[in-house]
Tab-separated table of C-alpha atoms and ligand atoms in Angstrom:
chain	number	residue	atom	x	y	z
V	32	UNK	CA	72.181	3.655	-3.190
V	33	UNK	CA	71.489	5.267	-6.548
V	34	UNK	CA	68.248	4.738	-8.450
V	35	UNK	CA	66.574	6.290	-11.470
V	36	UNK	CA	63.313	7.703	-10.181
V	37	UNK	CA	60.416	9.623	-11.633
V	38	UNK	CA	57.273	11.312	-10.320
V	39	UNK	CA	54.662	9.669	-12.552
V	40	UNK	CA	52.468	12.024	-14.610
V	41	UNK	CA	54.949	14.884	-14.047
V	42	UNK	CA	57.220	15.366	-17.069
V	43	UNK	CA	60.799	16.434	-16.356
V	44	UNK	CA	60.991	14.740	-12.934
V	45	UNK	CA	63.243	11.784	-13.820
V	46	UNK	CA	66.574	11.838	-12.005
V	47	UNK	CA	69.391	9.704	-10.652
V	48	UNK	CA	68.548	9.945	-6.953
V	49	UNK	CA	69.858	8.664	-3.627
V	50	UNK	CA	67.295	6.259	-2.238
V	51	UNK	CA	67.286	3.888	0.731
V	52	UNK	CA	68.298	0.241	0.349
V	53	UNK	CA	65.439	-2.039	-0.783
V	54	UNK	CA	63.168	-3.043	2.061
V	55	UNK	CA	62.914	-6.709	3.125
V	56	UNK	CA	59.161	-6.643	2.593
V	57	UNK	CA	59.870	-6.355	-1.161
V	58	UNK	CA	61.190	-9.929	-1.116
V	59	UNK	CA	63.778	-12.124	0.566
V	60	UNK	CA	66.045	-12.341	-2.517
V	61	UNK	CA	68.572	-9.505	-2.727
V	62	UNK	CA	69.959	-8.773	-6.193
V	63	UNK	CA	72.716	-6.523	-7.548
V	64	UNK	CA	71.498	-4.776	-10.708
V	65	UNK	CA	73.606	-5.597	-13.779
V	66	UNK	CA	71.558	-3.999	-16.552
V	67	UNK	CA	68.097	-2.685	-17.303
V	68	UNK	CA	66.647	-2.314	-20.785
V	69	UNK	CA	64.791	0.818	-21.826
V	70	UNK	CA	61.540	0.599	-23.773
V	71	UNK	CA	58.733	2.801	-25.060
V	72	UNK	CA	56.820	2.410	-21.794
V	73	UNK	CA	59.748	3.927	-19.840
V	74	UNK	CA	59.829	6.872	-22.240
V	75	UNK	CA	56.059	7.368	-21.782
V	76	UNK	CA	56.477	7.328	-17.992
V	77	UNK	CA	59.335	9.842	-18.109
V	78	UNK	CA	57.260	12.020	-20.451
V	79	UNK	CA	54.515	12.102	-17.789
V	80	UNK	CA	51.999	10.105	-19.842
V	81	UNK	CA	51.874	6.800	-17.928
V	82	UNK	CA	52.879	5.198	-14.655
V	83	UNK	CA	51.824	5.108	-11.008
V	84	UNK	CA	53.944	5.563	-7.860
V	85	UNK	CA	53.551	3.060	-5.015
V	86	UNK	CA	50.592	3.947	-2.767
V	87	UNK	CA	51.458	6.851	-0.460
V	88	UNK	CA	54.679	7.687	-2.349
V	89	UNK	CA	55.429	10.434	-4.837
V	90	UNK	CA	58.203	8.723	-6.795
V	91	UNK	CA	58.582	5.454	-8.669
V	92	UNK	CA	61.862	3.653	-9.343
V	93	UNK	CA	61.776	3.096	-13.101
V	94	UNK	CA	62.715	-0.039	-15.049
V	95	UNK	CA	61.026	-3.351	-15.833
V	96	UNK	CA	63.498	-5.102	-18.201
V	97	UNK	CA	65.895	-6.369	-15.569
V	98	UNK	CA	69.057	-8.416	-15.290
V	99	UNK	CA	70.799	-8.895	-11.972
V	100	UNK	CA	73.153	-11.054	-9.931
V	101	UNK	CA	71.987	-12.681	-6.713
V	102	UNK	CA	73.672	-11.256	-3.603
V	103	UNK	CA	71.514	-13.126	-1.083
V	104	UNK	CA	69.238	-16.013	-2.223
V	105	UNK	CA	66.952	-15.427	0.775
V	106	UNK	CA	64.254	-18.070	1.150
V	107	UNK	CA	64.383	-19.107	-2.514
V	108	UNK	CA	65.856	-22.563	-1.873
V	109	UNK	CA	67.046	-23.079	-5.438
V	110	UNK	CA	69.049	-19.878	-6.022
V	111	UNK	CA	72.711	-19.355	-5.262
V	112	UNK	CA	74.828	-16.281	-4.732
V	113	UNK	CA	76.095	-15.102	-8.141
V	114	UNK	CA	73.207	-16.534	-10.210
V	115	UNK	CA	72.050	-14.318	-13.077
V	116	UNK	CA	68.364	-13.551	-12.667
V	117	UNK	CA	65.542	-11.510	-14.141
V	118	UNK	CA	62.468	-10.295	-12.256
V	119	UNK	CA	58.886	-10.918	-13.413
V	120	UNK	CA	57.132	-7.578	-13.998
V	121	UNK	CA	53.477	-8.051	-13.068
V	122	UNK	CA	51.913	-9.084	-9.744
V	123	UNK	CA	48.363	-10.429	-9.489
V	124	UNK	CA	45.628	-8.153	-8.209
V	125	UNK	CA	44.785	-8.594	-4.495
V	126	UNK	CA	41.103	-9.516	-4.956
V	127	UNK	CA	42.118	-11.677	-6.919
V	128	UNK	CA	40.154	-11.812	-10.159
V	129	UNK	CA	39.686	-15.343	-11.545
V	130	UNK	CA	42.570	-14.958	-14.016
V	131	UNK	CA	45.019	-13.694	-11.389
V	132	UNK	CA	43.821	-16.472	-9.063
V	133	UNK	CA	45.004	-19.104	-11.552
V	134	UNK	CA	48.330	-17.371	-12.294
V	135	UNK	CA	47.205	-15.670	-15.521
V	136	UNK	CA	47.960	-12.198	-14.182
V	137	UNK	CA	48.729	-11.072	-17.727
V	138	UNK	CA	44.984	-11.446	-18.392
V	139	UNK	CA	43.914	-9.570	-15.202
V	140	UNK	CA	40.216	-8.721	-15.367
V	141	UNK	CA	39.835	-5.893	-12.868
V	142	UNK	CA	42.891	-3.757	-13.670
V	143	UNK	CA	44.109	-3.881	-10.077
V	144	UNK	CA	47.305	-5.738	-10.999
V	145	UNK	CA	50.590	-4.012	-10.191
V	146	UNK	CA	53.781	-3.866	-12.298
V	147	UNK	CA	57.368	-3.261	-11.254
V	148	UNK	CA	58.688	0.021	-12.564
V	149	UNK	CA	55.323	0.866	-14.134
V	150	UNK	CA	52.368	0.543	-11.786
V	151	UNK	CA	52.635	0.972	-8.014
V	152	UNK	CA	55.757	-1.112	-7.338
V	153	UNK	CA	59.329	0.102	-7.651
V	154	UNK	CA	61.210	-1.137	-10.689
V	155	UNK	CA	64.706	-2.428	-11.258
V	156	UNK	CA	66.721	0.717	-12.097
V	157	UNK	CA	68.438	0.783	-8.710
V	158	UNK	CA	71.865	-0.508	-7.713
V	159	UNK	CA	70.225	-3.240	-5.649
V	160	UNK	CA	66.683	-4.616	-5.658
V	161	UNK	CA	64.714	-7.213	-3.753
V	162	UNK	CA	62.222	-9.693	-5.094
V	163	UNK	CA	59.965	-12.511	-3.913
V	164	UNK	CA	61.501	-15.942	-4.756
V	165	UNK	CA	58.470	-17.000	-6.843
V	166	UNK	CA	58.937	-14.030	-9.181
V	167	UNK	CA	62.628	-14.632	-9.925
V	168	UNK	CA	63.642	-16.260	-13.207
V	169	UNK	CA	67.126	-17.770	-13.276
V	170	UNK	CA	68.633	-17.468	-16.750
V	171	UNK	CA	71.119	-19.539	-18.715
V	172	UNK	CA	74.413	-18.069	-17.404
V	173	UNK	CA	75.891	-18.264	-20.917
V	174	UNK	CA	73.495	-15.531	-22.021
V	175	UNK	CA	75.343	-12.952	-19.904
V	176	UNK	CA	74.176	-9.416	-20.681
V	177	UNK	CA	71.751	-10.828	-23.296
V	178	UNK	CA	69.547	-11.916	-20.385
V	179	UNK	CA	68.297	-8.325	-20.346
V	180	UNK	CA	66.314	-9.275	-23.481
V	181	UNK	CA	64.218	-11.807	-21.563
V	182	UNK	CA	61.380	-9.449	-20.600
V	183	UNK	CA	60.635	-8.220	-24.146
V	184	UNK	CA	60.890	-11.842	-25.309
V	185	UNK	CA	58.133	-12.796	-22.829
V	186	UNK	CA	55.821	-10.240	-24.449
V	187	UNK	CA	56.377	-12.013	-27.765
V	188	UNK	CA	56.098	-15.517	-26.298
V	189	UNK	CA	52.625	-14.540	-25.121
V	190	UNK	CA	51.604	-12.824	-28.370
V	191	UNK	CA	52.640	-15.810	-30.500
V	192	UNK	CA	50.847	-18.168	-28.124
V	193	UNK	CA	47.687	-16.074	-28.548
V	194	UNK	CA	47.930	-16.410	-32.325
V	195	UNK	CA	48.343	-20.184	-32.074
V	196	UNK	CA	45.411	-20.554	-29.644
V	197	UNK	CA	43.092	-18.404	-31.766
V	198	UNK	CA	44.196	-20.238	-34.917
V	199	UNK	CA	42.644	-23.411	-33.513
V	200	UNK	CA	39.136	-22.015	-34.106
V	201	UNK	CA	39.243	-23.389	-37.677
V	202	UNK	CA	41.426	-25.500	-39.926
V	203	UNK	CA	44.358	-23.113	-40.356
V	204	UNK	CA	47.884	-23.859	-41.465
V	205	UNK	CA	49.777	-20.557	-41.302
V	206	UNK	CA	52.821	-20.249	-43.521
V	207	UNK	CA	53.522	-16.537	-43.870
V	208	UNK	CA	53.807	-14.084	-40.998
V	209	UNK	CA	54.239	-10.346	-41.301
V	210	UNK	CA	55.806	-8.442	-38.436
V	211	UNK	CA	55.278	-4.677	-38.583
V	212	UNK	CA	58.067	-2.720	-36.904
V	213	UNK	CA	61.677	-3.900	-36.564
V	214	UNK	CA	62.240	-2.645	-33.027
V	215	UNK	CA	63.190	-5.134	-30.279
V	216	UNK	CA	59.660	-6.543	-30.036
V	217	UNK	CA	59.334	-6.910	-33.807
V	218	UNK	CA	62.741	-8.543	-34.193
V	219	UNK	CA	62.054	-10.932	-31.312
V	220	UNK	CA	58.678	-11.764	-32.926
V	221	UNK	CA	60.547	-12.564	-36.146
V	222	UNK	CA	62.967	-14.759	-34.183
V	223	UNK	CA	60.069	-16.611	-32.527
V	224	UNK	CA	58.172	-17.131	-35.787
V	225	UNK	CA	61.318	-18.285	-37.616
V	226	UNK	CA	62.084	-20.733	-34.800
V	227	UNK	CA	58.950	-22.670	-35.776
V	228	UNK	CA	59.851	-22.589	-39.481
V	229	UNK	CA	57.436	-19.922	-40.734
V	230	UNK	CA	58.083	-17.699	-43.763
V	231	UNK	CA	58.645	-14.399	-41.946
V	232	UNK	CA	58.451	-10.895	-43.413
V	233	UNK	CA	59.391	-7.804	-41.409
V	234	UNK	CA	58.312	-4.317	-42.420
V	235	UNK	CA	59.869	-1.150	-41.029
V	236	UNK	CA	60.288	2.422	-42.268
V	237	UNK	CA	64.120	2.277	-41.956
V	238	UNK	CA	65.879	1.565	-45.259
V	239	UNK	CA	69.396	1.283	-43.847
V	240	UNK	CA	71.082	0.706	-40.496
V	241	UNK	CA	71.257	-2.620	-38.651
V	242	UNK	CA	67.619	-3.722	-39.028
V	243	UNK	CA	67.591	-5.106	-42.606
V	244	UNK	CA	70.677	-7.248	-41.953
V	245	UNK	CA	69.303	-8.570	-38.659
V	246	UNK	CA	66.105	-9.613	-40.412
V	247	UNK	CA	67.972	-11.273	-43.288
V	248	UNK	CA	70.288	-13.081	-40.871
V	249	UNK	CA	67.199	-14.856	-39.523
V	250	UNK	CA	66.325	-16.065	-43.006
V	251	UNK	CA	63.399	-13.632	-43.101
V	252	UNK	CA	62.510	-10.971	-45.714
V	253	UNK	CA	62.822	-7.235	-45.038
V	254	UNK	CA	60.369	-4.686	-46.483
V	255	UNK	CA	60.599	-0.926	-46.089
V	256	UNK	CA	57.422	0.281	-47.853
V	257	UNK	CA	53.869	0.300	-46.563
V	258	UNK	CA	51.769	-2.745	-45.667
V	259	UNK	CA	49.566	-2.005	-48.722
V	260	UNK	CA	52.540	-2.520	-51.051
V	261	UNK	CA	53.446	-5.966	-49.750
V	262	UNK	CA	52.047	-7.895	-52.700
V	263	UNK	CA	50.832	-10.888	-50.688
V	264	UNK	CA	48.350	-11.642	-47.942
V	265	UNK	CA	50.036	-12.816	-44.727
V	266	UNK	CA	48.347	-15.576	-42.735
V	267	UNK	CA	49.129	-13.739	-39.519
V	268	UNK	CA	50.400	-10.276	-38.652
V	269	UNK	CA	52.160	-9.319	-35.446
V	270	UNK	CA	51.740	-5.553	-35.221
V	271	UNK	CA	54.556	-3.958	-33.229
V	272	UNK	CA	54.403	-0.261	-34.204
V	273	UNK	CA	51.218	1.024	-32.542
V	274	UNK	CA	50.830	3.388	-35.526
V	275	UNK	CA	47.187	3.880	-36.577
V	276	UNK	CA	47.744	3.656	-40.329
V	277	UNK	CA	49.883	0.520	-40.021
V	278	UNK	CA	47.210	-1.090	-37.842
V	279	UNK	CA	44.404	-0.197	-40.264
V	280	UNK	CA	46.447	-1.438	-43.244
V	281	UNK	CA	47.355	-4.650	-41.419
V	282	UNK	CA	43.730	-5.505	-40.719
V	283	UNK	CA	42.929	-5.020	-44.413
V	284	UNK	CA	46.027	-6.833	-45.691
V	285	UNK	CA	45.798	-10.034	-43.635
V	286	UNK	CA	44.596	-13.107	-45.521
V	287	UNK	CA	41.258	-14.870	-45.076
V	288	UNK	CA	40.878	-16.544	-41.668
V	289	UNK	CA	44.055	-14.724	-40.685
V	290	UNK	CA	44.916	-13.210	-37.324
V	291	UNK	CA	46.240	-9.760	-36.500
V	292	UNK	CA	47.897	-9.607	-33.084
V	293	UNK	CA	48.380	-6.060	-31.781
V	294	UNK	CA	51.312	-5.544	-29.408
V	295	UNK	CA	52.197	-1.871	-30.003
V	296	UNK	CA	50.789	0.864	-27.794
V	297	UNK	CA	50.255	4.125	-29.667
V	298	UNK	CA	48.147	7.237	-29.373
V	299	UNK	CA	45.973	9.445	-31.506
V	300	UNK	CA	45.617	9.409	-35.257
V	301	UNK	CA	42.397	9.944	-37.176
V	302	UNK	CA	40.187	7.151	-38.460
V	303	UNK	CA	36.942	8.354	-39.994
V	304	UNK	CA	33.713	6.487	-39.250
V	305	UNK	CA	33.626	5.323	-42.891
V	306	UNK	CA	37.191	4.009	-42.742
V	307	UNK	CA	36.353	2.220	-39.511
V	308	UNK	CA	33.392	0.462	-41.163
V	309	UNK	CA	35.524	-0.485	-44.202
V	310	UNK	CA	38.164	-1.992	-41.927
V	311	UNK	CA	35.526	-3.902	-39.983
V	312	UNK	CA	33.856	-5.096	-43.203
V	313	UNK	CA	37.180	-6.456	-44.421
V	314	UNK	CA	37.589	-8.388	-41.146
V	315	UNK	CA	34.020	-9.718	-41.304
V	316	UNK	CA	34.225	-10.867	-44.902
V	317	UNK	CA	37.545	-12.655	-44.329
V	318	UNK	CA	36.751	-14.164	-40.898
V	319	UNK	CA	39.701	-12.317	-39.399
V	320	UNK	CA	40.502	-12.223	-35.710
V	321	UNK	CA	42.108	-9.150	-34.205
V	322	UNK	CA	43.584	-9.573	-30.765
V	323	UNK	CA	45.464	-7.313	-28.394
V	324	UNK	CA	48.209	-8.835	-26.254
V	325	UNK	CA	50.046	-7.378	-23.265
V	326	UNK	CA	52.400	-8.639	-20.573
V	327	UNK	CA	53.196	-12.296	-19.828
V	328	UNK	CA	52.649	-14.966	-17.191
V	329	UNK	CA	55.077	-17.559	-15.870
V	330	UNK	CA	54.463	-19.950	-18.779
V	331	UNK	CA	55.583	-17.240	-21.194
V	332	UNK	CA	58.641	-16.432	-19.082
V	333	UNK	CA	59.597	-20.090	-19.326
V	334	UNK	CA	59.006	-20.216	-23.091
V	335	UNK	CA	60.927	-16.962	-23.612
V	336	UNK	CA	63.876	-18.345	-21.631
V	337	UNK	CA	63.931	-21.371	-23.933
V	338	UNK	CA	63.761	-19.229	-27.073
V	339	UNK	CA	66.631	-16.987	-25.919
V	340	UNK	CA	68.786	-19.895	-24.766
V	341	UNK	CA	68.492	-21.548	-28.197
V	342	UNK	CA	68.972	-18.363	-30.246
V	343	UNK	CA	72.205	-17.391	-31.950
V	344	UNK	CA	74.131	-15.277	-29.404
V	345	UNK	CA	75.766	-13.095	-32.061
V	346	UNK	CA	72.377	-12.288	-33.540
V	347	UNK	CA	70.949	-11.458	-30.109
V	348	UNK	CA	73.869	-9.168	-29.297
V	349	UNK	CA	73.060	-7.222	-32.475
V	350	UNK	CA	69.816	-6.144	-30.803
V	351	UNK	CA	71.655	-4.235	-28.059
V	352	UNK	CA	72.818	-1.211	-29.986
V	353	UNK	CA	73.752	1.130	-27.150
V	354	UNK	CA	74.789	0.797	-23.507
V	355	UNK	CA	74.720	3.807	-21.192
V	356	UNK	CA	75.824	4.384	-17.595
V	357	UNK	CA	73.104	5.212	-15.027
V	358	UNK	CA	74.411	8.784	-14.811
V	359	UNK	CA	73.616	9.177	-18.534
V	360	UNK	CA	70.109	7.761	-18.221
V	361	UNK	CA	68.581	10.699	-20.121
V	362	UNK	CA	70.674	9.755	-23.169
V	363	UNK	CA	69.451	6.174	-22.771
V	364	UNK	CA	65.878	7.446	-23.009
V	365	UNK	CA	66.531	9.296	-26.293
V	366	UNK	CA	65.445	7.557	-29.473
V	367	UNK	CA	68.211	7.614	-32.102
V	368	UNK	CA	67.681	6.362	-35.666
V	369	UNK	CA	69.875	3.260	-35.386
V	370	UNK	CA	68.740	2.296	-31.875
V	371	UNK	CA	67.182	-1.077	-31.341
V	372	UNK	CA	67.558	-1.899	-27.644
V	373	UNK	CA	69.296	0.579	-25.378
V	374	UNK	CA	70.481	-0.754	-22.046
V	375	UNK	CA	71.518	1.005	-18.846
V	376	UNK	CA	74.390	-0.941	-17.338
V	377	UNK	CA	74.699	-0.770	-13.549
V	378	UNK	CA	77.535	-3.286	-13.034
V	379	UNK	CA	80.027	-5.312	-15.044
V	380	UNK	CA	78.791	-8.739	-16.035
T	466	LIG	C1	55.721	-4.153	-20.455
T	466	LIG	C2	54.609	-5.042	-19.952
T	466	LIG	C3	53.516	-4.201	-19.340
T	466	LIG	C4	53.065	-3.129	-20.320
T	466	LIG	C5	51.942	-2.247	-19.795
T	466	LIG	C6	55.176	-3.068	-21.341
T	466	LIG	O1	56.215	-2.207	-21.705
T	466	LIG	O2	56.662	-4.914	-21.172
T	466	LIG	O3	55.116	-5.945	-18.998
T	466	LIG	O4	52.435	-5.031	-18.976
T	466	LIG	O5	54.162	-2.335	-20.676
T	466	LIG	O6	52.219	-1.601	-18.595
């Protein structure tokens, strides 16, 4: 069968390759790939900056934002042939650390977790894949291709949960939320925050294209300047750009007792020691909490499924701006100005 593979840490090695059928030890459920979303992490892996092949192997099958159709339900009990499913990305570490032991693999303490398509386990960009029954999420069949948005929604379900949990440290009634970055994660964060009635503001550098309308369609406000020009102090900020200046500005712009949740993964940038102390002083004097959030556990997969199932389908379909065939996977990995979520489609839905 065909799969999109890469030799991690070696740029220029991604290709559509012939690989053997998935092995039974990867799970008793056999799935036909329908679509796989592309995200910044995939681009980093293809650029040779991130990723790990399975132990003893040189290549990794890419892809962690899956959507597939069950061919063989294996030992799952509850699944049926034809069900639309998505695969959970992370597996607990083998020790296991206390967090992985209680199913909070997203909070793994020893870094020995594995992730499909990212860290030591093959991903979902292959014509067929296998999975363990306990890591399969069956989606609302009415979502169709939109089910490919479940994985990024889980990242947001966790991030918003973190904000709520941390908010309980004091009397805090958040009303305004700023989301920085109107990519898929930012727009899904706006969806999640709007779904609980918050006054949501989304800031992005794009002044035209589909993003402003998508934000307004949620009943949220779109901004295209810098965080410093906002003119109000948000109660919480969900940072989805990973850009140093936006992060620094967000920490200084958030209101007293507010929370900044960092979800973007960036690199580099220069922050002087003085600037660092100013940023910290601002957080100290306003009792701010700054939290990083990555990945998701089963509770977040459940919550994300609920959020997607209730969301407006037309709005969700506006997030998928480009669909490419596996043979054109390199085009799928390009970032174009109007792209939000690009999807590689393996089979008709
Ligand atoms: C994925 C997460 C993963 C993280 C770090 C993200 O793109 O959505 O599931 O934990 O990358 O590897």
